[in-house]
């Protein structure tokens, strides 16, 4: 089977480089390219792609948000997230979002090709170089917040006000304010939006867009 690949990256040279790489292997064909999320949805659908590689940082959205939109239309689409730098928190977000693979752009060509092939045959199984060492680091992070603080954080992500959170958890509003104060202190932030962004970046929450 030949894998039908679409590359989504705002940098033309990177798309060209990927095209040259897959041209050297018999089982992968680049059938489409896009430089932004708006074009990507159309190209992936028209090209009947099996796998898409997505730049983690696009001009009009982030790669994980685009991956979710593409999967909504093609549930079995293989998705490989490409990042300019190695980032544990981005790896965790890709894992939580159900993507197929995460690879840095500096990885060996063999790693990129392996990720594409994995995504084609097991789109709902996640792989990434260094995954086995990254997961223990995440478990270490998970102890940062108490169970109740994590619950409050999740409800904040869902957009609930402090009184609504208090009602949901059957505690006083003053108690919720105490939890929120502890959250801000532990995350080193000053407000709700900063807390949610810090939590996502530290792998303590799935991206706010998924809520």
mmCIF file of C-alpha atoms in Angstrom:
data_model
loop_
_atom_site.group_PDB
_atom_site.id
_atom_site.type_symbol
_atom_site.label_atom_id
_atom_site.label_comp_id
_atom_site.label_asym_id
_atom_site.label_seq_id
_atom_site.Cartn_x
_atom_site.Cartn_y
_atom_site.Cartn_z
ATOM 1 C CA UNK A 1 0.000 0.000 0.000
ATOM 2 C CA UNK A 2 1.262 3.468 -0.864
ATOM 3 C CA UNK A 3 0.719 6.002 1.908
ATOM 4 C CA UNK A 4 -0.945 9.184 0.663
ATOM 5 C CA UNK A 5 0.681 12.054 2.579
ATOM 6 C CA UNK A 6 -0.245 15.727 2.949
ATOM 7 C CA UNK A 7 2.274 18.172 4.455
ATOM 8 C CA UNK A 8 1.026 21.229 6.353
ATOM 9 C CA UNK A 9 3.749 23.769 7.134
ATOM 10 C CA UNK A 10 3.923 27.485 6.544
ATOM 11 C CA UNK A 11 7.585 27.199 5.471
ATOM 12 C CA UNK A 12 7.823 26.270 1.795
ATOM 13 C CA UNK A 13 11.389 25.010 2.147
ATOM 14 C CA UNK A 14 10.353 22.507 4.795
ATOM 15 C CA UNK A 15 7.539 21.199 2.621
ATOM 16 C CA UNK A 16 9.995 20.951 -0.270
ATOM 17 C CA UNK A 17 12.452 19.064 1.937
ATOM 18 C CA UNK A 18 9.783 16.574 2.977
ATOM 19 C CA UNK A 19 8.796 16.123 -0.661
ATOM 20 C CA UNK A 20 12.394 15.280 -1.558
ATOM 21 C CA UNK A 21 12.659 12.821 1.333
ATOM 22 C CA UNK A 22 9.512 10.853 0.484
ATOM 23 C CA UNK A 23 10.487 10.825 -3.182
ATOM 24 C CA UNK A 24 13.311 8.464 -2.208
ATOM 25 C CA UNK A 25 11.018 5.803 -0.712
ATOM 26 C CA UNK A 26 8.519 3.648 -2.620
ATOM 27 C CA UNK A 27 5.744 3.437 -0.034
ATOM 28 C CA UNK A 28 4.987 7.141 0.602
ATOM 29 C CA UNK A 29 3.672 9.692 -1.905
ATOM 30 C CA UNK A 30 3.186 13.387 -1.174
ATOM 31 C CA UNK A 31 -0.261 14.098 -2.623
ATOM 32 C CA UNK A 32 -0.835 17.588 -1.254
ATOM 33 C CA UNK A 33 0.622 20.578 0.575
ATOM 34 C CA UNK A 34 -0.775 23.475 2.570
ATOM 35 C CA UNK A 35 0.773 26.499 4.230
ATOM 36 C CA UNK A 36 -2.032 27.215 6.674
ATOM 37 C CA UNK A 37 -4.968 25.611 8.447
ATOM 38 C CA UNK A 38 -7.600 27.104 6.146
ATOM 39 C CA UNK A 39 -6.075 25.421 3.098
ATOM 40 C CA UNK A 40 -5.191 22.218 4.963
ATOM 41 C CA UNK A 41 -8.769 21.095 5.533
ATOM 42 C CA UNK A 42 -9.568 21.412 1.830
ATOM 43 C CA UNK A 43 -6.327 19.784 0.648
ATOM 44 C CA UNK A 44 -6.597 16.807 3.022
ATOM 45 C CA UNK A 45 -10.166 16.130 1.902
ATOM 46 C CA UNK A 46 -9.487 16.538 -1.820
ATOM 47 C CA UNK A 47 -6.292 14.451 -1.744
ATOM 48 C CA UNK A 48 -7.888 11.630 0.253
ATOM 49 C CA UNK A 49 -4.864 11.612 2.533
ATOM 50 C CA UNK A 50 -3.943 8.670 4.740
ATOM 51 C CA UNK A 51 -1.515 10.713 6.837
ATOM 52 C CA UNK A 52 -0.889 14.406 7.411
ATOM 53 C CA UNK A 53 2.199 16.014 8.906
ATOM 54 C CA UNK A 54 1.377 19.253 10.718
ATOM 55 C CA UNK A 55 3.674 22.006 11.924
ATOM 56 C CA UNK A 56 2.996 22.559 15.637
ATOM 57 C CA UNK A 57 2.894 26.359 15.129
ATOM 58 C CA UNK A 58 0.941 27.686 12.171
ATOM 59 C CA UNK A 59 0.153 31.329 11.515
ATOM 60 C CA UNK A 60 -3.606 30.881 11.823
ATOM 61 C CA UNK A 61 -3.821 28.185 14.532
ATOM 62 C CA UNK A 62 -1.771 25.654 16.451
ATOM 63 C CA UNK A 63 -1.143 22.217 14.991
ATOM 64 C CA UNK A 64 -3.092 20.295 17.612
ATOM 65 C CA UNK A 65 -6.246 22.351 17.090
ATOM 66 C CA UNK A 66 -5.984 21.759 13.345
ATOM 67 C CA UNK A 67 -5.468 18.036 13.949
ATOM 68 C CA UNK A 68 -8.740 17.878 15.889
ATOM 69 C CA UNK A 69 -10.624 19.585 13.061
ATOM 70 C CA UNK A 70 -9.142 17.248 10.468
ATOM 71 C CA UNK A 71 -9.970 14.206 12.576
ATOM 72 C CA UNK A 72 -13.575 15.400 12.894
ATOM 73 C CA UNK A 73 -13.918 14.908 9.150
ATOM 74 C CA UNK A 74 -11.595 11.894 8.838
ATOM 75 C CA UNK A 75 -11.596 9.926 12.111
ATOM 76 C CA UNK A 76 -8.929 7.447 10.937
ATOM 77 C CA UNK A 77 -6.549 10.044 9.530
ATOM 78 C CA UNK A 78 -2.965 9.522 10.684
ATOM 79 C CA UNK A 79 -1.555 12.714 12.215
ATOM 80 C CA UNK A 80 2.141 13.419 12.779
ATOM 81 C CA UNK A 81 2.926 16.616 14.690
ATOM 82 C CA UNK A 82 6.253 18.234 13.758
ATOM 83 C CA UNK A 83 7.911 20.690 16.127
ATOM 84 C CA UNK A 84 10.902 22.972 15.700
ATOM 85 C CA UNK A 85 12.156 22.055 19.173
ATOM 86 C CA UNK A 86 11.871 19.134 21.553
ATOM 87 C CA UNK A 87 9.158 19.992 24.086
ATOM 88 C CA UNK A 88 7.800 17.540 26.657
ATOM 89 C CA UNK A 89 4.646 19.570 27.188
ATOM 90 C CA UNK A 90 3.862 19.602 23.467
ATOM 91 C CA UNK A 91 4.450 15.847 23.394
ATOM 92 C CA UNK A 92 1.968 15.415 26.282
ATOM 93 C CA UNK A 93 -0.632 17.543 24.487
ATOM 94 C CA UNK A 94 -0.220 15.521 21.295
ATOM 95 C CA UNK A 95 -0.650 12.322 23.300
ATOM 96 C CA UNK A 96 -3.753 13.632 25.100
ATOM 97 C CA UNK A 97 -5.275 14.826 21.821
ATOM 98 C CA UNK A 98 -5.037 11.342 20.323
ATOM 99 C CA UNK A 99 -2.528 12.157 17.595
ATOM 100 C CA UNK A 100 -0.485 9.397 15.979
ATOM 101 C CA UNK A 101 3.061 10.679 16.449
ATOM 102 C CA UNK A 102 5.234 13.585 17.556
ATOM 103 C CA UNK A 103 8.653 14.233 16.000
ATOM 104 C CA UNK A 104 11.000 17.212 16.007
ATOM 105 C CA UNK A 105 12.067 18.682 12.696
ATOM 106 C CA UNK A 106 15.673 18.063 13.738
ATOM 107 C CA UNK A 107 15.067 14.309 14.069
ATOM 108 C CA UNK A 108 16.799 11.924 11.658
ATOM 109 C CA UNK A 109 14.963 11.337 8.387
ATOM 110 C CA UNK A 110 14.452 7.726 9.428
ATOM 111 C CA UNK A 111 12.479 8.882 12.493
ATOM 112 C CA UNK A 112 10.183 11.090 10.408
ATOM 113 C CA UNK A 113 9.527 8.293 7.927
ATOM 114 C CA UNK A 114 8.922 5.823 10.754
ATOM 115 C CA UNK A 115 6.379 8.214 12.300
ATOM 116 C CA UNK A 116 4.543 8.556 8.973
ATOM 117 C CA UNK A 117 4.429 4.784 8.506
ATOM 118 C CA UNK A 118 3.226 4.270 12.063
ATOM 119 C CA UNK A 119 0.477 6.865 11.568
ATOM 120 C CA UNK A 120 -0.702 5.075 8.436
ATOM 121 C CA UNK A 121 -1.150 1.657 10.063
ATOM 122 C CA UNK A 122 -2.000 2.673 13.650
ATOM 123 C CA UNK A 123 -3.450 6.214 13.570
ATOM 124 C CA UNK A 124 -4.907 5.968 17.078
ATOM 125 C CA UNK A 125 -1.726 4.636 18.689
ATOM 126 C CA UNK A 126 0.785 7.285 19.789
ATOM 127 C CA UNK A 127 4.544 7.152 19.285
ATOM 128 C CA UNK A 128 7.369 9.633 19.746
ATOM 129 C CA UNK A 129 11.136 9.441 20.129
ATOM 130 C CA UNK A 130 11.875 9.647 23.849
ATOM 131 C CA UNK A 131 8.312 8.805 24.874
ATOM 132 C CA UNK A 132 9.439 6.198 27.415
ATOM 133 C CA UNK A 133 11.558 8.761 29.267
ATOM 134 C CA UNK A 134 9.033 11.612 28.936
ATOM 135 C CA UNK A 135 6.171 9.750 30.633
ATOM 136 C CA UNK A 136 7.963 9.355 33.992
ATOM 137 C CA UNK A 137 8.693 13.089 33.946
ATOM 138 C CA UNK A 138 5.003 13.745 33.437
ATOM 139 C CA UNK A 139 4.085 11.522 36.369
ATOM 140 C CA UNK A 140 6.450 13.615 38.463
ATOM 141 C CA UNK A 141 4.632 16.773 37.363
ATOM 142 C CA UNK A 142 1.245 15.322 38.200
ATOM 143 C CA UNK A 143 1.985 15.643 41.918
ATOM 144 C CA UNK A 144 2.114 19.428 41.663
ATOM 145 C CA UNK A 145 -1.618 19.872 42.351
ATOM 146 C CA UNK A 146 -3.853 18.187 44.868
ATOM 147 C CA UNK A 147 -6.883 16.261 43.608
ATOM 148 C CA UNK A 148 -9.209 19.089 44.678
ATOM 149 C CA UNK A 149 -7.009 21.741 43.051
ATOM 150 C CA UNK A 150 -7.060 19.706 39.843
ATOM 151 C CA UNK A 151 -10.864 19.554 40.012
ATOM 152 C CA UNK A 152 -11.076 23.327 40.474
ATOM 153 C CA UNK A 153 -8.678 23.860 37.577
ATOM 154 C CA UNK A 154 -10.784 21.640 35.296
ATOM 155 C CA UNK A 155 -13.940 23.545 36.200
ATOM 156 C CA UNK A 156 -12.169 26.842 35.559
ATOM 157 C CA UNK A 157 -11.235 25.491 32.137
ATOM 158 C CA UNK A 158 -14.919 24.697 31.553
ATOM 159 C CA UNK A 159 -15.738 28.365 32.155
ATOM 160 C CA UNK A 160 -17.526 28.074 35.500
ATOM 161 C CA UNK A 161 -17.556 31.091 37.792
ATOM 162 C CA UNK A 162 -16.266 30.776 41.361
ATOM 163 C CA UNK A 163 -19.817 30.591 42.809
ATOM 164 C CA UNK A 164 -20.694 27.907 40.260
ATOM 165 C CA UNK A 165 -17.565 25.942 41.146
ATOM 166 C CA UNK A 166 -18.472 26.180 44.831
ATOM 167 C CA UNK A 167 -21.948 24.846 44.096
ATOM 168 C CA UNK A 168 -20.594 22.029 41.917
ATOM 169 C CA UNK A 169 -18.129 20.917 44.603
ATOM 170 C CA UNK A 170 -20.525 21.527 47.521
ATOM 171 C CA UNK A 171 -18.097 23.870 49.289
ATOM 172 C CA UNK A 172 -18.163 27.554 50.176
ATOM 173 C CA UNK A 173 -17.052 30.224 47.748
ATOM 174 C CA UNK A 174 -14.347 31.202 50.250
ATOM 175 C CA UNK A 175 -12.966 27.663 50.059
ATOM 176 C CA UNK A 176 -12.888 27.830 46.271
ATOM 177 C CA UNK A 177 -11.035 31.144 46.462
ATOM 178 C CA UNK A 178 -8.454 29.454 48.666
ATOM 179 C CA UNK A 179 -7.973 26.668 46.110
ATOM 180 C CA UNK A 180 -7.660 29.214 43.315
ATOM 181 C CA UNK A 181 -5.081 31.191 45.308
ATOM 182 C CA UNK A 182 -3.044 28.010 45.791
ATOM 183 C CA UNK A 183 -3.322 27.236 42.085
ATOM 184 C CA UNK A 184 -2.046 30.663 41.106
ATOM 185 C CA UNK A 185 0.833 30.332 43.556
ATOM 186 C CA UNK A 186 1.876 26.865 42.364
ATOM 187 C CA UNK A 187 1.590 27.798 38.703
ATOM 188 C CA UNK A 188 3.208 31.211 39.293
ATOM 189 C CA UNK A 189 0.424 33.138 37.580
ATOM 190 C CA UNK A 190 -1.933 36.011 38.417
ATOM 191 C CA UNK A 191 -5.236 35.246 36.723
ATOM 192 C CA UNK A 192 -7.457 32.538 35.238
ATOM 193 C CA UNK A 193 -6.273 32.789 31.638
ATOM 194 C CA UNK A 194 -2.635 32.597 32.696
ATOM 195 C CA UNK A 195 -3.408 29.623 34.955
ATOM 196 C CA UNK A 196 -5.108 27.707 32.134
ATOM 197 C CA UNK A 197 -2.290 28.401 29.697
ATOM 198 C CA UNK A 198 0.347 27.389 32.248
ATOM 199 C CA UNK A 199 -1.567 24.207 33.067
ATOM 200 C CA UNK A 200 -1.781 23.233 29.399
ATOM 201 C CA UNK A 201 1.918 23.987 28.855
ATOM 202 C CA UNK A 202 2.868 21.877 31.878
ATOM 203 C CA UNK A 203 0.734 18.934 30.814
ATOM 204 C CA UNK A 204 -1.719 19.370 33.722
ATOM 205 C CA UNK A 205 -4.662 19.964 31.402
ATOM 206 C CA UNK A 206 -5.640 18.931 27.910
ATOM 207 C CA UNK A 207 -5.730 22.029 25.732
ATOM 208 C CA UNK A 208 -8.532 24.474 26.566
ATOM 209 C CA UNK A 209 -9.890 24.042 23.001
ATOM 210 C CA UNK A 210 -10.737 20.427 23.846
ATOM 211 C CA UNK A 211 -13.031 21.378 26.686
#
